[in-house]
PDB file of C-alpha atoms in Angstrom:
ATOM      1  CA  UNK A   1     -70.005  38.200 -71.677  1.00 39.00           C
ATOM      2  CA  UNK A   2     -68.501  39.623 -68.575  1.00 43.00           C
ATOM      3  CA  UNK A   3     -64.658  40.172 -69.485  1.00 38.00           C
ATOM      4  CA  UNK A   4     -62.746  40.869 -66.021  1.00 41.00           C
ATOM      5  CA  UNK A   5     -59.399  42.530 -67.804  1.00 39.00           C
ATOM      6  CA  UNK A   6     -57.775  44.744 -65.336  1.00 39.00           C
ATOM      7  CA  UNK A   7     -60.019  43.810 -62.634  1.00 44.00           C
ATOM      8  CA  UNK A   8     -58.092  41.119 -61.296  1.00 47.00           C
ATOM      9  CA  UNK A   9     -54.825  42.857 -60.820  1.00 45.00           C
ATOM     10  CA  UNK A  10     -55.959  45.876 -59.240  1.00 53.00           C
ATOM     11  CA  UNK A  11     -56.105  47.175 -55.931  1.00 57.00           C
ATOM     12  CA  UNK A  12     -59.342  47.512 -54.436  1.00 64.00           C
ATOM     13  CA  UNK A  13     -60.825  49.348 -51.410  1.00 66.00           C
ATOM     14  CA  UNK A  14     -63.349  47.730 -49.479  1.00 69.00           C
ATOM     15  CA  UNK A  15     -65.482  51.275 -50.114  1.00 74.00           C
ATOM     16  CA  UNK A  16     -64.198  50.687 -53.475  1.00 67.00           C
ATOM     17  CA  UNK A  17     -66.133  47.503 -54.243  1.00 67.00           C
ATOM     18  CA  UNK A  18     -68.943  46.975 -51.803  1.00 69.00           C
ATOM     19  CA  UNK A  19     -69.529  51.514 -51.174  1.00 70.00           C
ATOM     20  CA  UNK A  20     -72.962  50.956 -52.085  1.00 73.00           C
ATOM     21  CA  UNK A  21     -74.169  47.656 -50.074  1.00 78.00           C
ATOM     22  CA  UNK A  22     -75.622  47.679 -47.177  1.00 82.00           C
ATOM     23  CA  UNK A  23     -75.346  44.652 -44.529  1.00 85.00           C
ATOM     24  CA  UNK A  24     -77.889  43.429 -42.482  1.00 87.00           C
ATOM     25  CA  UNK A  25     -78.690  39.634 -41.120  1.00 88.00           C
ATOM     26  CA  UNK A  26     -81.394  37.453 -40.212  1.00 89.00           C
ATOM     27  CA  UNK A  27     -81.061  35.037 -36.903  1.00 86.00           C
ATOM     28  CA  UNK A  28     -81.618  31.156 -37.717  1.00 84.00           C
ATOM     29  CA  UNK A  29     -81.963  28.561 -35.096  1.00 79.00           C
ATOM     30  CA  UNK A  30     -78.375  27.279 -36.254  1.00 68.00           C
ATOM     31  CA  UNK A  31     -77.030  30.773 -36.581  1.00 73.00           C
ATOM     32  CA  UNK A  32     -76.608  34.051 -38.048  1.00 79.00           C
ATOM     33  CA  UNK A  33     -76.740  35.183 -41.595  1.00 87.00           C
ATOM     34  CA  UNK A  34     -75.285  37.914 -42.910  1.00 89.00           C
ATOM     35  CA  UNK A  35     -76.711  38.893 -46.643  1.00 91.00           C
ATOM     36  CA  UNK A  36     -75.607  41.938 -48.388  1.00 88.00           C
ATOM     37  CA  UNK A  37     -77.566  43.734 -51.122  1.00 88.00           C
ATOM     38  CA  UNK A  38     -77.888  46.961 -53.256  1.00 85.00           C
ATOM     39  CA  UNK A  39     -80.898  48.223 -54.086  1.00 81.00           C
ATOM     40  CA  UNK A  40     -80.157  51.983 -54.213  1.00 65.00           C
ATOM     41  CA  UNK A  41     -80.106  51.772 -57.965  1.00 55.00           C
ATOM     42  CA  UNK A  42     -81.417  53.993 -60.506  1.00 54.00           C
ATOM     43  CA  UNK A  43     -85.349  54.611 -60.073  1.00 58.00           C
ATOM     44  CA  UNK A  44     -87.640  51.959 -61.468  1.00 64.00           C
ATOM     45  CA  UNK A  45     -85.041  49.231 -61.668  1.00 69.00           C
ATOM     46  CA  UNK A  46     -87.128  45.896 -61.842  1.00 85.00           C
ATOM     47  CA  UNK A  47     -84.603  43.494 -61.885  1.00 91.00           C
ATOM     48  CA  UNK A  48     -83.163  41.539 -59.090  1.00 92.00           C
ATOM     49  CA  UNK A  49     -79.729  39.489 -59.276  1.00 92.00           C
ATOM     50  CA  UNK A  50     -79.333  37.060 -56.443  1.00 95.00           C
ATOM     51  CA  UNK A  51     -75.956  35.632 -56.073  1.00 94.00           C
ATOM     52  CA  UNK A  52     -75.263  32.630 -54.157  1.00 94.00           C
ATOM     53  CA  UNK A  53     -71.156  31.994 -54.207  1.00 91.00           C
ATOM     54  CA  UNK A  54     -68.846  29.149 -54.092  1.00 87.00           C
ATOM     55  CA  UNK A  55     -67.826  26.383 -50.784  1.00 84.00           C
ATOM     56  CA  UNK A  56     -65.059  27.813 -48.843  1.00 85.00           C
ATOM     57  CA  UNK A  57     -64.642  29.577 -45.152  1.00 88.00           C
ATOM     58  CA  UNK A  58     -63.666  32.963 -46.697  1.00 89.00           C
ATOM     59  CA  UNK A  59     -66.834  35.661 -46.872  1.00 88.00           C
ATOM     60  CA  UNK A  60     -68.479  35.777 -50.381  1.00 89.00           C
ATOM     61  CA  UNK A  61     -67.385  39.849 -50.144  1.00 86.00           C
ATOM     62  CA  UNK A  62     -63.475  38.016 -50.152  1.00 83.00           C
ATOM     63  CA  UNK A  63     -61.098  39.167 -47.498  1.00 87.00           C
ATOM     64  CA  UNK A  64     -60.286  42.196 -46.333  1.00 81.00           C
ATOM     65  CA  UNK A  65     -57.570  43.906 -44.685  1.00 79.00           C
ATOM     66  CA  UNK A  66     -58.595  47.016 -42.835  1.00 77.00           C
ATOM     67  CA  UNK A  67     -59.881  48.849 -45.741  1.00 76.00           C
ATOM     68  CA  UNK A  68     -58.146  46.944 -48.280  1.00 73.00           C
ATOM     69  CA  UNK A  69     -59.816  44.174 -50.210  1.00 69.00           C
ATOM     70  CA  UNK A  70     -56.658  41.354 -50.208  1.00 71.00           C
ATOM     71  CA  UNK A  71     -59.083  38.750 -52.095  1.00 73.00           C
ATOM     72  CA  UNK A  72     -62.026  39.988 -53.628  1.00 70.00           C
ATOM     73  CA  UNK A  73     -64.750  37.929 -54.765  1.00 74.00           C
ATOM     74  CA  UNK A  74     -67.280  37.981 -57.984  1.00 79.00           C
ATOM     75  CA  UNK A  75     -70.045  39.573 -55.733  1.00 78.00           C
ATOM     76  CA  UNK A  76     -67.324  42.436 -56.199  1.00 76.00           C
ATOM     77  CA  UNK A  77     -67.419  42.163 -60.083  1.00 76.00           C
ATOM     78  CA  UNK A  78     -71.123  41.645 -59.846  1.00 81.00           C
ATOM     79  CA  UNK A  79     -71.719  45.046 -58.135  1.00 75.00           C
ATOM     80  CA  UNK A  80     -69.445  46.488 -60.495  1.00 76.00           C
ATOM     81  CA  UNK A  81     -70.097  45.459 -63.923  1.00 77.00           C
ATOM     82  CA  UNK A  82     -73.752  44.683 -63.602  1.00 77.00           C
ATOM     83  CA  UNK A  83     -74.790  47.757 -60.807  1.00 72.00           C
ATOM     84  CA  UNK A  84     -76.973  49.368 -63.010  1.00 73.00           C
ATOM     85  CA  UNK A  85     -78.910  46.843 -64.520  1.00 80.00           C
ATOM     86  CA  UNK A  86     -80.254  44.831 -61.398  1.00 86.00           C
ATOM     87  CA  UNK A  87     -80.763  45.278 -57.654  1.00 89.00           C
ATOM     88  CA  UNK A  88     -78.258  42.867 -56.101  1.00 90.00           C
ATOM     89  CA  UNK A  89     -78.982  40.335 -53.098  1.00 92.00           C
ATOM     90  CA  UNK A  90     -75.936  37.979 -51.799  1.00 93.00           C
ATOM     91  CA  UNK A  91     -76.208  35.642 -48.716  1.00 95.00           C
ATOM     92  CA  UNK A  92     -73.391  34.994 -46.954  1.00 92.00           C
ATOM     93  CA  UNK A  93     -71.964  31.950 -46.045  1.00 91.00           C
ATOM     94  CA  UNK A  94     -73.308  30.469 -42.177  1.00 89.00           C
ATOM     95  CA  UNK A  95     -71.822  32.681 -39.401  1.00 88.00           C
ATOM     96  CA  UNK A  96     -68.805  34.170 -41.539  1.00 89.00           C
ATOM     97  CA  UNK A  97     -68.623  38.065 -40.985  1.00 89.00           C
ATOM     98  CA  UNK A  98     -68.192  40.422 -43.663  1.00 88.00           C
ATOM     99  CA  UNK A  99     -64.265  40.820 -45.090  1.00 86.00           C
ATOM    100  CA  UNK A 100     -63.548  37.714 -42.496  1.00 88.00           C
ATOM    101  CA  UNK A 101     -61.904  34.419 -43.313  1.00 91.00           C
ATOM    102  CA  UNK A 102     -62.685  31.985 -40.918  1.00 91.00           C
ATOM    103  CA  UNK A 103     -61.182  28.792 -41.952  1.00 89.00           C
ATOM    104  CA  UNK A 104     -59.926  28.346 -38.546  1.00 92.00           C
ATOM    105  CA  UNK A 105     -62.959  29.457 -36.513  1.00 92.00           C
ATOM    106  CA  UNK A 106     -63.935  26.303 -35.372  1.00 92.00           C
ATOM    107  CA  UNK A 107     -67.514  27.665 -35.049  1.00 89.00           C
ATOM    108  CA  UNK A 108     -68.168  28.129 -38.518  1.00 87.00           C
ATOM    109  CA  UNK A 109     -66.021  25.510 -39.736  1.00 87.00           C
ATOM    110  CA  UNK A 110     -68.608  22.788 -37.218  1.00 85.00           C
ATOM    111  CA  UNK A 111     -71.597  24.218 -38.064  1.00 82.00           C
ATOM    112  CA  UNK A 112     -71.022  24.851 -42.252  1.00 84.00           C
ATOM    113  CA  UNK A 113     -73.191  22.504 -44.211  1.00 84.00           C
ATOM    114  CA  UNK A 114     -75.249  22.082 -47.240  1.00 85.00           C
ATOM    115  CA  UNK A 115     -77.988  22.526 -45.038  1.00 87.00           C
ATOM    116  CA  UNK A 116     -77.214  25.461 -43.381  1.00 88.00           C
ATOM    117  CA  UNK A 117     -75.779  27.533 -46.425  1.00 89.00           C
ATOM    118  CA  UNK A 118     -79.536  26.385 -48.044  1.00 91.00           C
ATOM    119  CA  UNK A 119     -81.452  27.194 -44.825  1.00 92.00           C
ATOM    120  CA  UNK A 120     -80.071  30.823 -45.168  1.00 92.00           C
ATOM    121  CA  UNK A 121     -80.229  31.442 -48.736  1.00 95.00           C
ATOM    122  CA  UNK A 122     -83.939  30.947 -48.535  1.00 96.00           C
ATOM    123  CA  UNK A 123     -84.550  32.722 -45.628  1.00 94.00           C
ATOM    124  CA  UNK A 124     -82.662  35.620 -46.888  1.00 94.00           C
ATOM    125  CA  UNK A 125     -84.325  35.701 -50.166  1.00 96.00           C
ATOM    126  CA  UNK A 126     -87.864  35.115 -49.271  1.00 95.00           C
ATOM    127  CA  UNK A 127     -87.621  38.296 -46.983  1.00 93.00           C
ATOM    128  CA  UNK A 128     -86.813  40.392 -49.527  1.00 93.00           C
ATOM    129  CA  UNK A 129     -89.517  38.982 -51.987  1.00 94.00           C
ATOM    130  CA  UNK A 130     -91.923  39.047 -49.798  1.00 93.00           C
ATOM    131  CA  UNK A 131     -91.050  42.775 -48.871  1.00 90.00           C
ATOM    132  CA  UNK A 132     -90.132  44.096 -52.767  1.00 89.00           C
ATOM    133  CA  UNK A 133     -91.478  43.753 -55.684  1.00 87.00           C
ATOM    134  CA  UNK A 134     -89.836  42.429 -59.315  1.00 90.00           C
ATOM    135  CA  UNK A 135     -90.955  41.882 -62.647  1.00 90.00           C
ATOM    136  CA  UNK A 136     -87.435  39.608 -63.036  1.00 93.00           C
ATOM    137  CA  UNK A 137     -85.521  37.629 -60.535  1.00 95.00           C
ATOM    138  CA  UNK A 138     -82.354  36.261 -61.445  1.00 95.00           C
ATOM    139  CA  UNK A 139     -80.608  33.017 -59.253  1.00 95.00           C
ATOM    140  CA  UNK A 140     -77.190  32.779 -59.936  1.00 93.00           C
ATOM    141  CA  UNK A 141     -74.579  30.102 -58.491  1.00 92.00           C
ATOM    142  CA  UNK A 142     -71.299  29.292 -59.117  1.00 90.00           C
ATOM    143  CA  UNK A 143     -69.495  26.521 -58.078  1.00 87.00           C
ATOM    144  CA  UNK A 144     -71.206  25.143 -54.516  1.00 87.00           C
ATOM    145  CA  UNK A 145     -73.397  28.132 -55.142  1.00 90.00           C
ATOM    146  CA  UNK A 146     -74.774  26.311 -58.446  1.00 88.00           C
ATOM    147  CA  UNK A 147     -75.315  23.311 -56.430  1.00 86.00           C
ATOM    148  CA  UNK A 148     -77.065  24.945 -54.064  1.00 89.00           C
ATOM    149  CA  UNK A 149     -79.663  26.351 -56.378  1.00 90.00           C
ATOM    150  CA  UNK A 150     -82.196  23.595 -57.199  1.00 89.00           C
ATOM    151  CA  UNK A 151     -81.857  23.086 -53.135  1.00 90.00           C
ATOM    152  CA  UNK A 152     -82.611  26.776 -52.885  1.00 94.00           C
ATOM    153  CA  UNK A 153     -85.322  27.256 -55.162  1.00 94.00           C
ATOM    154  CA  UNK A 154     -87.903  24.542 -54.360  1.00 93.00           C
ATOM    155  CA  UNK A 155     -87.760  25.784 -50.678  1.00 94.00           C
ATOM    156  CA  UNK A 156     -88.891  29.418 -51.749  1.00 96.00           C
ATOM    157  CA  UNK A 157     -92.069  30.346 -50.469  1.00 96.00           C
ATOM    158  CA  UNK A 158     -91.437  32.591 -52.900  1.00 91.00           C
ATOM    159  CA  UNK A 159     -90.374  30.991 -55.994  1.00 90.00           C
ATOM    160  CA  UNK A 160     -93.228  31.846 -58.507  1.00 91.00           C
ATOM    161  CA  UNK A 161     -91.124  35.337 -58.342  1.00 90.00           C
ATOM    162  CA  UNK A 162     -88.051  33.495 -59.922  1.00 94.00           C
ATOM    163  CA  UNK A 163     -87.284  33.840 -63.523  1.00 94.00           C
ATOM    164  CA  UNK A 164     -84.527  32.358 -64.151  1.00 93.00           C
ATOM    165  CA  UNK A 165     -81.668  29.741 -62.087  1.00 91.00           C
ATOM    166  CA  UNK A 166     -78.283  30.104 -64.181  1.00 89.00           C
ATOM    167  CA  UNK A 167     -75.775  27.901 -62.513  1.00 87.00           C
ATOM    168  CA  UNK A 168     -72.030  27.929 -63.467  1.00 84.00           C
ATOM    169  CA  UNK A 169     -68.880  25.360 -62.726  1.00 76.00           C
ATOM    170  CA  UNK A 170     -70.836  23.086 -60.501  1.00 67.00           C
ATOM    171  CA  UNK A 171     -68.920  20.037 -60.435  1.00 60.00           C
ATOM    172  CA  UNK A 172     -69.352  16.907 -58.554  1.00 53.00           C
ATOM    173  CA  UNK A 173     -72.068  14.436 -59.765  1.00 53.00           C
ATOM    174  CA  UNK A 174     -74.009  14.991 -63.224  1.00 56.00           C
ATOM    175  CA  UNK A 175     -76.582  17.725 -63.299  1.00 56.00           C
ATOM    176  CA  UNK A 176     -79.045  14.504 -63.918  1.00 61.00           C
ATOM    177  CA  UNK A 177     -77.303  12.714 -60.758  1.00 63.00           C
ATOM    178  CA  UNK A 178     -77.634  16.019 -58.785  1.00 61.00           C
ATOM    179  CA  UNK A 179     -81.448  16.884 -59.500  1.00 64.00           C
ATOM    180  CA  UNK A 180     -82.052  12.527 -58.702  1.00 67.00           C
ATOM    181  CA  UNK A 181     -80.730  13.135 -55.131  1.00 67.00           C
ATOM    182  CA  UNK A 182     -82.095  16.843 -54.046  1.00 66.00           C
ATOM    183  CA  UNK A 183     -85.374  15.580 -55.327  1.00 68.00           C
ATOM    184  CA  UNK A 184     -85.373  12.393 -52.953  1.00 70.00           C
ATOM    185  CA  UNK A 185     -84.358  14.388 -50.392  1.00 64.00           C
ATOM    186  CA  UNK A 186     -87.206  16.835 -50.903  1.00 64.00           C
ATOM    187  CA  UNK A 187     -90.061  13.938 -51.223  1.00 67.00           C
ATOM    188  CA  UNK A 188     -88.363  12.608 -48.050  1.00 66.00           C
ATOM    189  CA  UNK A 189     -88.803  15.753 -45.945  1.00 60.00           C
TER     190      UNK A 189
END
């Protein structure tokens, strides 16, 4: 169980929280994605944790203000709590820079989709499975995240490598009603 006492009400830096990611992005016809991860753990570590976050314009690192983190997101808690126990790989949202909220970039609030955020998340992730190597790969999404997941995952080129899909307060239709309509859409295509 992942308790988040005293997290919530602190003050963060950004070096605080996201110190030991590194940034880098991959180019999209559609776009740019950003994707953070951590894999500077501990030697050996076999794990990998991929996050994929909830809808919204604001980055999944939260917002930041100069070196202050003003809303921080789970990815934050993530790197925290669960650092030493898995690698860590999060895709950003389409065209949203790190720290950035860009609910009035017109930009990103056109181009944002379903589609897009999905298009990302698997390009991200198959570049790093198809350049590391894991005996356990975790998919994790909350909210939009978690309804992005079944989307996600039967897109991998690389999704023998997945383990596990945990998905967490993904509301909308029914699971069942969900799975109906990203399957169609996947026979369609």
């Amino acid at each position: 169980m992942l308790f988040l006492g005293g997290f919530a009400g602190c003050a963060h830096t950004v070096e605080s929280l996201y110190g030991s990611m590194t940034t880098e992005k991959v180019e999209l016809s559609g776009g740019q994605f950003n994707y953070y991860y951590n894999f500077e753990r501990r030697a050996g570590n076999e794990a990998l944790l991929v996050f994929l976050d909830g809808s919204g314009y604001v980055s999944v690192l939260g917002k930041f203000d100069g070196t202050q983190v003003r809303r921080w997101g789970l990815t934050g808690v993530l790197n925290q709590e669960f650092g030493r126990e898995f690698d860590l790989l999060v895709p950003e949202k389409p065209m949203v820079q790190p720290g950035a909220d860009a609910s009035k970039d017109p930009a990103v609030v056109g181009s944002y989709s379903l589609e897009s955020r999905s298009r990302g998340s698997v390009a991200v992730i198959d570049r790093v499975l198809s350049s590391r190597t894991y005996k356990e790969v975790f998919l994790l999404g909350v909210s939009e995240g978690g309804q992005l997941l079944p989307h996600v995952f039967t897109r991998l080129a690389n999704r023998e490598g997945i383990s596990k899909q945990v998905m967490a307060s993904a509301g909308g239709m029914s699971q069942y009603q969900e799975f109906q309509v990203l399957w169609r859409d996947d026979e369609a295509k």
